[in-house]
mmCIF file of C-alpha atoms and ligand atoms in Angstrom:
data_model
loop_
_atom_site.group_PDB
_atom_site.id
_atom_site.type_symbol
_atom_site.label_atom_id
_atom_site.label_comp_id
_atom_site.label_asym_id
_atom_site.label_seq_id
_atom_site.Cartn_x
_atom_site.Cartn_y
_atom_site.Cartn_z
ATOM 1 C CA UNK P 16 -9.311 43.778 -58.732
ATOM 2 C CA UNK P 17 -8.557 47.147 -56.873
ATOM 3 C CA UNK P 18 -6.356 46.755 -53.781
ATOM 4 C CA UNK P 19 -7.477 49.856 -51.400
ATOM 5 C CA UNK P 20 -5.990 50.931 -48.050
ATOM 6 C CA UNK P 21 -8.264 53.765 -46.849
ATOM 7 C CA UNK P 22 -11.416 53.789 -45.594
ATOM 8 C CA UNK P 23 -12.374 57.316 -47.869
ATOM 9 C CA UNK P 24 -11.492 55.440 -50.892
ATOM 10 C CA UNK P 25 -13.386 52.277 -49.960
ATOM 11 C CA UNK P 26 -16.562 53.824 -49.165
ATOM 12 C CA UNK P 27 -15.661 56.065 -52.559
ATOM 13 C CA UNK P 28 -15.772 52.909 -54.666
ATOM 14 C CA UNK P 29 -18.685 51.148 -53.164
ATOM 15 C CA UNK P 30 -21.067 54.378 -53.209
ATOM 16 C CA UNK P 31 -20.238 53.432 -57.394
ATOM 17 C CA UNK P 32 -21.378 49.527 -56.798
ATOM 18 C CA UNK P 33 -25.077 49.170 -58.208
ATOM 19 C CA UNK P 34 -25.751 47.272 -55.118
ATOM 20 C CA UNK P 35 -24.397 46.209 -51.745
ATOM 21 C CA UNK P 36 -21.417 44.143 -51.305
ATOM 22 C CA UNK P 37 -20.609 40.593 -50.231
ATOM 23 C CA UNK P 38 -17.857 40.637 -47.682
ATOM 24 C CA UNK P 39 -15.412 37.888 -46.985
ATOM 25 C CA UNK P 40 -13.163 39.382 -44.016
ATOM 26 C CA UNK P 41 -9.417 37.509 -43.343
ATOM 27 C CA UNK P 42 -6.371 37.713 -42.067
ATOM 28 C CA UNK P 43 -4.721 36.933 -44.994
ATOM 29 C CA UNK P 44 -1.931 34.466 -45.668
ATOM 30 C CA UNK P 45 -4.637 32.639 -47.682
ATOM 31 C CA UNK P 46 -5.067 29.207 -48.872
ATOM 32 C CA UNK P 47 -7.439 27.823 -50.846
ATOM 33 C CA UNK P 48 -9.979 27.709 -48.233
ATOM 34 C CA UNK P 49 -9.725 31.573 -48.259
ATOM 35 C CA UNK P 50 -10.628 30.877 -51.881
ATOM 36 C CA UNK P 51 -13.063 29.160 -51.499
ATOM 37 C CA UNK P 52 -15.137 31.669 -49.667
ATOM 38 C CA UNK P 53 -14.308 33.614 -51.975
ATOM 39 C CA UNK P 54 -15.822 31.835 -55.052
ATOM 40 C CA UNK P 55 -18.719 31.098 -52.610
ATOM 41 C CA UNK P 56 -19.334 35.161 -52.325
ATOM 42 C CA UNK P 57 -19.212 35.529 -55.832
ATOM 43 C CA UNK P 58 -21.860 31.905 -56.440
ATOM 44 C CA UNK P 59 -23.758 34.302 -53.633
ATOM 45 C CA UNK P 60 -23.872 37.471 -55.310
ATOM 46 C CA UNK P 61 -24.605 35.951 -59.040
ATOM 47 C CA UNK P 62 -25.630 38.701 -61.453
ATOM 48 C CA UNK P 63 -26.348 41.095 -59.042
ATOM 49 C CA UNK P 64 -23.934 43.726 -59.745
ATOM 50 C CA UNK P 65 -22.873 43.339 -55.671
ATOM 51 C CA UNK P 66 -18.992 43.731 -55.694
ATOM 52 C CA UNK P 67 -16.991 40.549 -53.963
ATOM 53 C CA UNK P 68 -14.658 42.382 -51.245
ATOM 54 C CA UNK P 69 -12.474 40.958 -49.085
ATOM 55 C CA UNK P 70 -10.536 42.432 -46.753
ATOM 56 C CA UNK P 71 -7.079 41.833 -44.851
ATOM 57 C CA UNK P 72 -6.468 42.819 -41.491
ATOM 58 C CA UNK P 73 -4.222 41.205 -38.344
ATOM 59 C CA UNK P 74 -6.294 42.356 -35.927
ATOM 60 C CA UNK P 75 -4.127 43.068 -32.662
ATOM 61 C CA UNK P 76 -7.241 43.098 -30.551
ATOM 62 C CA UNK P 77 -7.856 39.139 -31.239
ATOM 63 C CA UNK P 78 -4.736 37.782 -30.435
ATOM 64 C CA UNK P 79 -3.533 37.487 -26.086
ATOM 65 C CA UNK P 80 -0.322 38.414 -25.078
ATOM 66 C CA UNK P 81 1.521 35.167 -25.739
ATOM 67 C CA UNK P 82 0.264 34.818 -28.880
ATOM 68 C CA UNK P 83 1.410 35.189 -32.456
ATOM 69 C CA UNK P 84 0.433 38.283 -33.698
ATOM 70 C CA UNK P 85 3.913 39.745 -34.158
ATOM 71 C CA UNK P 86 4.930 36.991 -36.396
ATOM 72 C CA UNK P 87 1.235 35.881 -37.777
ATOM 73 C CA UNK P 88 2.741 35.735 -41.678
ATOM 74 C CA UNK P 89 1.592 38.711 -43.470
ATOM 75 C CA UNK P 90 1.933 37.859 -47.221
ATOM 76 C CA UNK P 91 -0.126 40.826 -48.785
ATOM 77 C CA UNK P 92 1.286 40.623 -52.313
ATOM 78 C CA UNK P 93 1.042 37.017 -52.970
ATOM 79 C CA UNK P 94 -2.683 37.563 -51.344
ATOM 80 C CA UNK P 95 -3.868 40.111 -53.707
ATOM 81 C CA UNK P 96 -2.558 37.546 -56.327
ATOM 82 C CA UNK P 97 -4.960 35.223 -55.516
ATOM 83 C CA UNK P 98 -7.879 37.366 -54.506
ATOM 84 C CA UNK P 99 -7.714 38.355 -58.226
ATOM 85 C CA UNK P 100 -7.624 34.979 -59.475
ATOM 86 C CA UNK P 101 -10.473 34.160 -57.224
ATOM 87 C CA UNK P 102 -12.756 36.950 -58.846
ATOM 88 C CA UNK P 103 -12.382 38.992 -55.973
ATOM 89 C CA UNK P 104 -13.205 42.589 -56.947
ATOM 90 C CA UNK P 105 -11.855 44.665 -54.244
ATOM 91 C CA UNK P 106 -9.392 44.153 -51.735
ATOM 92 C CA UNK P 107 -9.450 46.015 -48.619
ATOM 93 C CA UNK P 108 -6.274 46.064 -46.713
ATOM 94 C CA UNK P 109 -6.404 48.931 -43.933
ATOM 95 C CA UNK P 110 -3.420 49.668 -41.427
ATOM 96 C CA UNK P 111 -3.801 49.473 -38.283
ATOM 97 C CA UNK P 112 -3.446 53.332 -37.988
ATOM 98 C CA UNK P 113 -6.525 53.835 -40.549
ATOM 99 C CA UNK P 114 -8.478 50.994 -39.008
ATOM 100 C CA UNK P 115 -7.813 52.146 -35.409
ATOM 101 C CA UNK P 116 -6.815 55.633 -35.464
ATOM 102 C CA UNK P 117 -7.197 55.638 -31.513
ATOM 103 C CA UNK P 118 -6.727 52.845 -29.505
ATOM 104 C CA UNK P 119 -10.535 50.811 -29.805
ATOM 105 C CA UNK P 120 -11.973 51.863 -26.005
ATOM 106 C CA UNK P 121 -15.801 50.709 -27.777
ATOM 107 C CA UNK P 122 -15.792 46.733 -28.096
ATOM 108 C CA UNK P 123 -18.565 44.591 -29.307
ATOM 109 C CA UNK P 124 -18.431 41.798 -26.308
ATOM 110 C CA UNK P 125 -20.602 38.829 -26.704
ATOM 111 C CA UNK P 126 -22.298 37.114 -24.005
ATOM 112 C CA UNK P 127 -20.248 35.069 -22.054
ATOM 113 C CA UNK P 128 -22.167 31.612 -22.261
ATOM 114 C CA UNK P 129 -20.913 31.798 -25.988
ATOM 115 C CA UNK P 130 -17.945 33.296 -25.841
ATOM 116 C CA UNK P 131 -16.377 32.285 -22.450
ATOM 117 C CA UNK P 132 -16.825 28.131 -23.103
ATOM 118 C CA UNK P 133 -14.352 26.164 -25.854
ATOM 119 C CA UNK P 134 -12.106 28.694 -27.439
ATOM 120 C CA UNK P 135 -13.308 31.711 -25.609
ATOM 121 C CA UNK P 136 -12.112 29.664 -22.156
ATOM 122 C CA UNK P 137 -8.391 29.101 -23.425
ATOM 123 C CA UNK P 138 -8.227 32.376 -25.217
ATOM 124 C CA UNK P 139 -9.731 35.145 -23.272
ATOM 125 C CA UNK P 140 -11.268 38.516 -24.818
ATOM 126 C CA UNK P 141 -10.554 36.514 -28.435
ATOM 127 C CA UNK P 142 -14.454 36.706 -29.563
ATOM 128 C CA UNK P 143 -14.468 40.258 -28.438
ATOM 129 C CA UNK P 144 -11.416 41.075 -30.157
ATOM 130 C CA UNK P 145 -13.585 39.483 -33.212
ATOM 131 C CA UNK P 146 -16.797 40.975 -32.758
ATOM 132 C CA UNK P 147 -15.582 44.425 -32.401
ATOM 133 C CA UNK P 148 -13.292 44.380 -35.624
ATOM 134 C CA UNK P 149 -15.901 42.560 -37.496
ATOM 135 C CA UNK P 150 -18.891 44.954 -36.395
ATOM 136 C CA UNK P 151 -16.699 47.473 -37.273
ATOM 137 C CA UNK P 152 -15.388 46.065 -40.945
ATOM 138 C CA UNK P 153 -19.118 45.491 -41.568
ATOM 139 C CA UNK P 154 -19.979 49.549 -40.856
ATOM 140 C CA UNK P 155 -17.148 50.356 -43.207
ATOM 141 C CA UNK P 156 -17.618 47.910 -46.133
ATOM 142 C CA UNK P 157 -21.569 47.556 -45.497
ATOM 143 C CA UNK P 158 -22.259 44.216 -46.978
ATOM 144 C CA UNK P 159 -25.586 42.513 -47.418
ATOM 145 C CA UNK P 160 -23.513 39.218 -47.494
ATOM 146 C CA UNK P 161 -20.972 37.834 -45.229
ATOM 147 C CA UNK P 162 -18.974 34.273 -45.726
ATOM 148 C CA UNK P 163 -17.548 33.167 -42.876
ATOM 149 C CA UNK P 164 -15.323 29.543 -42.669
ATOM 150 C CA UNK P 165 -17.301 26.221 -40.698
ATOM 151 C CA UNK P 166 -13.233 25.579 -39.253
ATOM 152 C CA UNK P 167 -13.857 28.253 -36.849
ATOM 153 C CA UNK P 168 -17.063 26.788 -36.112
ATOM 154 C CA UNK P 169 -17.347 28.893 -32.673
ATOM 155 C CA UNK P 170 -16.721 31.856 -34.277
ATOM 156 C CA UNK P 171 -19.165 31.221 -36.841
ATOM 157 C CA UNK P 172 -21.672 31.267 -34.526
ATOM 158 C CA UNK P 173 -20.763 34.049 -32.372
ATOM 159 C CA UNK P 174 -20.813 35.704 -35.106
ATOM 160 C CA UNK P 175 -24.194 35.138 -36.235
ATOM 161 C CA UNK P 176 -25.690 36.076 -33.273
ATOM 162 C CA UNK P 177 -24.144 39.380 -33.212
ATOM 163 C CA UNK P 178 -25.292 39.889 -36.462
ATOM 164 C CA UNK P 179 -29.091 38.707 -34.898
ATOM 165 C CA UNK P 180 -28.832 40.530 -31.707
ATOM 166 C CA UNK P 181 -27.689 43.911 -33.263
ATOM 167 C CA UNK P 182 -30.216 43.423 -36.011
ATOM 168 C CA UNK P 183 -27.665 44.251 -39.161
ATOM 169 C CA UNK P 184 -28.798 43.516 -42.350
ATOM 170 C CA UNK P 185 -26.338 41.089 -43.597
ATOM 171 C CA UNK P 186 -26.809 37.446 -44.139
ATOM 172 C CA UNK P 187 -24.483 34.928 -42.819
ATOM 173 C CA UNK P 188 -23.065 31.684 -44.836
ATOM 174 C CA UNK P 189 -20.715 29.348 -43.831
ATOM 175 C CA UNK P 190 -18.182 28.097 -45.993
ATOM 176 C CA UNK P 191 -17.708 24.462 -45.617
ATOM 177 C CA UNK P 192 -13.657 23.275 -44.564
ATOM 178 C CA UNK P 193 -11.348 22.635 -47.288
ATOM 179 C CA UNK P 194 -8.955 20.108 -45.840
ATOM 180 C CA UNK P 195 -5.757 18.733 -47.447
ATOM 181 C CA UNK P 196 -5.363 15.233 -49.135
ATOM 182 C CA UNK P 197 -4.742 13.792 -45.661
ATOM 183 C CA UNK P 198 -7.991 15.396 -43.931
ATOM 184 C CA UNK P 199 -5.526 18.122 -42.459
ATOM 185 C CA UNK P 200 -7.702 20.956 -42.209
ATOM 186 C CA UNK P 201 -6.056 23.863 -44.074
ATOM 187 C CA UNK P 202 -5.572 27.015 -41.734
ATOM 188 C CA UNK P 203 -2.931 29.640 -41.998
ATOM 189 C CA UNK P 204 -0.769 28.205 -39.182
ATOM 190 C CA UNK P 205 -0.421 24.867 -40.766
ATOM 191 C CA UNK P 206 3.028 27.100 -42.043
ATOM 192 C CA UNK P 207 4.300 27.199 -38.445
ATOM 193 C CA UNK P 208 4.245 22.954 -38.200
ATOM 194 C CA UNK P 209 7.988 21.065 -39.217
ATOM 195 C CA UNK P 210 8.028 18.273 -41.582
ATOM 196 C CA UNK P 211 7.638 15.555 -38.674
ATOM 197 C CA UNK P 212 4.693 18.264 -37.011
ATOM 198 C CA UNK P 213 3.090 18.276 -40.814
ATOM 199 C CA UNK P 214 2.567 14.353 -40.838
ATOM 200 C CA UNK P 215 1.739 14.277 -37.252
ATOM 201 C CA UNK P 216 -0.656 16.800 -37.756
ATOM 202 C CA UNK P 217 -3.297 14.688 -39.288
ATOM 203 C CA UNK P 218 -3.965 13.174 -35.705
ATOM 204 C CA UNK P 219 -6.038 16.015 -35.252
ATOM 205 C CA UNK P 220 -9.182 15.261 -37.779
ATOM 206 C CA UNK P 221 -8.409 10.962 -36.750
ATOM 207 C CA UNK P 222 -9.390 11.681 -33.309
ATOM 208 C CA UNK P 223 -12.555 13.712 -34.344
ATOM 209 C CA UNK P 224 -13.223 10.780 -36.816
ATOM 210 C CA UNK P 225 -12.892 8.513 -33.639
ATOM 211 C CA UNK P 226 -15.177 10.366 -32.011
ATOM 212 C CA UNK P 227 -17.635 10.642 -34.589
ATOM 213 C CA UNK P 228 -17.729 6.299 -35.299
ATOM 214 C CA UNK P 229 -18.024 6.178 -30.774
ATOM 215 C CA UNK P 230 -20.647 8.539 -30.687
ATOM 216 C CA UNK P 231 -22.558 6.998 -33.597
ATOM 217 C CA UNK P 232 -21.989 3.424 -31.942
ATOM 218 C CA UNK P 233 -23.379 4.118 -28.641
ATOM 219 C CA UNK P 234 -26.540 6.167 -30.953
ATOM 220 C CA UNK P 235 -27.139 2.925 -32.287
ATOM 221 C CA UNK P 236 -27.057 1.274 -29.189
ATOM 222 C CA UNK P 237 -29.456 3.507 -27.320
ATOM 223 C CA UNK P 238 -26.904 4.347 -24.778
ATOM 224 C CA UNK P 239 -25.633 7.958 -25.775
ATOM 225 C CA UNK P 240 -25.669 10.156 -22.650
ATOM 226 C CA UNK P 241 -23.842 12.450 -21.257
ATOM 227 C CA UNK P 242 -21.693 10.297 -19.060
ATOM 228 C CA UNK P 243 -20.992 8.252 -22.375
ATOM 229 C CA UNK P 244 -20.020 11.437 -24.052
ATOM 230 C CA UNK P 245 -17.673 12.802 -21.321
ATOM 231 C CA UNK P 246 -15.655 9.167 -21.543
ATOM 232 C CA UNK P 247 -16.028 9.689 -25.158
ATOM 233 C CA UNK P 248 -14.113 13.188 -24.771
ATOM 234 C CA UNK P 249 -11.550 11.957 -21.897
ATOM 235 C CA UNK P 250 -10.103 9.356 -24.462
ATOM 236 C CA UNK P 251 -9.901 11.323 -27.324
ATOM 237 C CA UNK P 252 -7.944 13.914 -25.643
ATOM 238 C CA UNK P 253 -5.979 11.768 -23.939
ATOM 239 C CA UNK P 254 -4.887 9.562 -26.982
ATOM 240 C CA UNK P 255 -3.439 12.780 -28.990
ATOM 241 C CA UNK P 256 -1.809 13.834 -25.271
ATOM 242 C CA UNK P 257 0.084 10.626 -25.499
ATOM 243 C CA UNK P 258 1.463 11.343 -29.074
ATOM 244 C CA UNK P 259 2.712 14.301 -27.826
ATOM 245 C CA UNK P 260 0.012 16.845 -28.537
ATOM 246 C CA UNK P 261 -1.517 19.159 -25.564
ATOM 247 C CA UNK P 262 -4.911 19.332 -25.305
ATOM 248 C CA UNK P 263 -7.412 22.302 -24.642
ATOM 249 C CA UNK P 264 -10.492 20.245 -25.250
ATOM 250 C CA UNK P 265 -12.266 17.756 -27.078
ATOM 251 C CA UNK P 266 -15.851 18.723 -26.340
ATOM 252 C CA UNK P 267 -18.747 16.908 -27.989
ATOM 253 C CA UNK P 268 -22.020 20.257 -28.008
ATOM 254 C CA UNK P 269 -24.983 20.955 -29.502
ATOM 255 C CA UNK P 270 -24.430 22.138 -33.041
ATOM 256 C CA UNK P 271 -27.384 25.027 -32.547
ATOM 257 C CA UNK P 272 -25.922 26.681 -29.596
ATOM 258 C CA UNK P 273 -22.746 24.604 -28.415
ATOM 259 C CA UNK P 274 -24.437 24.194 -25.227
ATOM 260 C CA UNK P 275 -24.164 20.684 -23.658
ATOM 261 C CA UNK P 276 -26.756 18.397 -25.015
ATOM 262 C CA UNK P 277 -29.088 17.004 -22.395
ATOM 263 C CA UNK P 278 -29.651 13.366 -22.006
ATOM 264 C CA UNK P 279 -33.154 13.050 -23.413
ATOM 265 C CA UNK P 280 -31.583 15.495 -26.197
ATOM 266 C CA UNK P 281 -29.653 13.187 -27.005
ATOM 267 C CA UNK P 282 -31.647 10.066 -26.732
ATOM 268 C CA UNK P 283 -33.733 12.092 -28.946
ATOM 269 C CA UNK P 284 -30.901 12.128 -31.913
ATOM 270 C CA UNK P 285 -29.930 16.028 -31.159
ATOM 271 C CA UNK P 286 -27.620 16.942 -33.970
ATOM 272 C CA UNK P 287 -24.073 17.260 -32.315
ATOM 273 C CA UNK P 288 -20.819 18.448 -33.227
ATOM 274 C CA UNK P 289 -17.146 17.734 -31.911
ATOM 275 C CA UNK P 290 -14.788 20.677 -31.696
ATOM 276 C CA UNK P 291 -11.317 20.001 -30.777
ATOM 277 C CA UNK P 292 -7.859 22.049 -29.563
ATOM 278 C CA UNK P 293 -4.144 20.737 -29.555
ATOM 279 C CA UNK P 294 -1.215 22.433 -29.220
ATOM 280 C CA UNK P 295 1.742 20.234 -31.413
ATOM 281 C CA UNK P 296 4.726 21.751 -30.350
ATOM 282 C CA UNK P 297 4.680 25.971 -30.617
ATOM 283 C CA UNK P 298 1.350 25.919 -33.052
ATOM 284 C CA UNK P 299 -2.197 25.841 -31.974
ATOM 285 C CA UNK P 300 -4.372 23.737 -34.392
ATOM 286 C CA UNK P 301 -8.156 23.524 -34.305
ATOM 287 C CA UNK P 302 -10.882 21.661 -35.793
ATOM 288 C CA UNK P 303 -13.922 20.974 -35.630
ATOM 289 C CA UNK P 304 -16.862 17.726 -37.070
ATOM 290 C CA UNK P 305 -20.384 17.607 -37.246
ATOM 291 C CA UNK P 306 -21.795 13.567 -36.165
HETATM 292 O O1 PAF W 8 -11.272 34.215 -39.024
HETATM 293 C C1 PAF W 8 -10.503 35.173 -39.147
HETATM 294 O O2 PAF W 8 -9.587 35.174 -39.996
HETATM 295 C C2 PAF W 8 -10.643 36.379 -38.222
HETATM 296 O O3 PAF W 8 -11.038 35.975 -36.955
HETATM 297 C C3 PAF W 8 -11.580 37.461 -38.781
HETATM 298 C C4 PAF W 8 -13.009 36.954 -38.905
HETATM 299 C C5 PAF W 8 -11.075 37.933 -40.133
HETATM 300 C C6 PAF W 8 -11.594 38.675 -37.827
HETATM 301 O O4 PAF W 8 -10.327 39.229 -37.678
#
């Protein structure tokens, strides 16, 4: 694998590639859902000849004020290790002086019925911090392939309708979540949580669980609406509030557009999703489960 830091020397190597690439973008500090993506791009790309990159970037423009993009862990070394392992062929790690020589005044900013509802409400200008250093990673590396993780399910689909809207070539996948032994989904903060945090953590994926066996128990009893729903979501959040966690939602949406199914939706068996946020102690943890 060839770790490269410039943008000359990426487009350089890929002007060599006998076709276009497939393109996992991170943050690094991976884990073996990074990997898994990975291994996905390369299942993707078969005996194309397309080069797997990936590429490594803390993008500033993501992360609010309060957030933790001063001590997000940056573990480039160990990374690259595993990239390579992964059959990863290039790795693109940019500075932030190559990737934003001047300060980014053009931003990619997604409509606000997407990107202003679930995560987009608690963190504000996150998706456009996202869709402006992902537009841009994707007119550097030009990939015909993207992978993408189904944890940040929001972001997912953001994502994909930029790539609609804007009419780029590239086809989207989702990667399923890889979650530990315990259902903990694994995410690069998990490394913030203490001991007690780590087995308390696991809360998190119960109460979607919970959510999933109510929702499917008032399907079967013809009496999911939205007023179930909303009691549905009140309890759930309020349950992990009284362990100690604090909740930014529990919101039970549409899996095609997040939107709020209707009731006839779903009386009709509209496929649904519930995405949740919880703060335990200092770290944010998200997740996300399709019922
Ligand atoms: O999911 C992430 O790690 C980031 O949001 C992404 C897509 C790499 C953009 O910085």
């Amino acid at each position: 694998m060839k770790t490269i830091h410039t943008l000359a020397e990426l487009r350089a190597e890929l002007a060599q590639a006998p076709a276009a690439p497939a393109f996992v973008p991170t943050m690094g500090n991976l884990h073996d859902g990074h990997l898994a993506l990975i291994r996905q791009a390369r299942e993707l790309v078969g005996d194309s000849g397309s080069p797997v990159v990936a590429s490594i970037f803390v993008n500033r423009l993501q992360f609010g004020p309060n957030e933790d993009f001063d001590t997000y862990p940056r573990t480039l070394e160990r990374d690259a290790q595993l990239l390579a392992e992964a059959g990863c062929d290039i790795l693109f790690a940019p500075s932030e002086a190559e990737l934003y020589p001047q300060p980014q005044g053009y931003k990619v900013v997604p409509p606000a019925e997407l990107s202003d509802i679930l995560e987009g409400a608690f963190r504000p200008g996150f998706f456009t911090g996202v869709c402006t250093v992902v537009h841009k990673l994707f007119n550097i590396v030009q990939p015909r392939i993207a992978v993408f993780g189904k944890k940040d399910y929001q972001q997912l689909m953001v994502l994909r309708n930029m790539v609609a809207q804007m009419a780029l070539p590239i086809a989207i996948h989702g990667g399923e979540t890889l979650r530990a032994p315990d259902g903990l989904a694994l995410s690069s903060r998990n490394g913030y949580l203490s001991e007690a945090e780590r087995a308390e953590a696991v809360q998190l994926i119960n109460t979607l669980r919970t959510v999933k066996a109510q929702v499917g128990a008032a399907r079967s009893g013809q009496q999911l609406d939205q007023a179930a729903i909303a009691r549905i979501e009140t309890k759930a959040a309020a349950a992990l509030n009284e362990r100690g966690w604090q909740t930014d939602y529990v919101m039970v949406r549409r899996q095609r557009d997040l939107m709020l199914p209707t009731d006839a939706e779903l009386a009709q068996g509209e496929p649904l999703v519930c995405l949740a946020a919880s703060r335990l102690g200092k770290t944010r943890l998200i997740d996300n489960l399709e019922l």
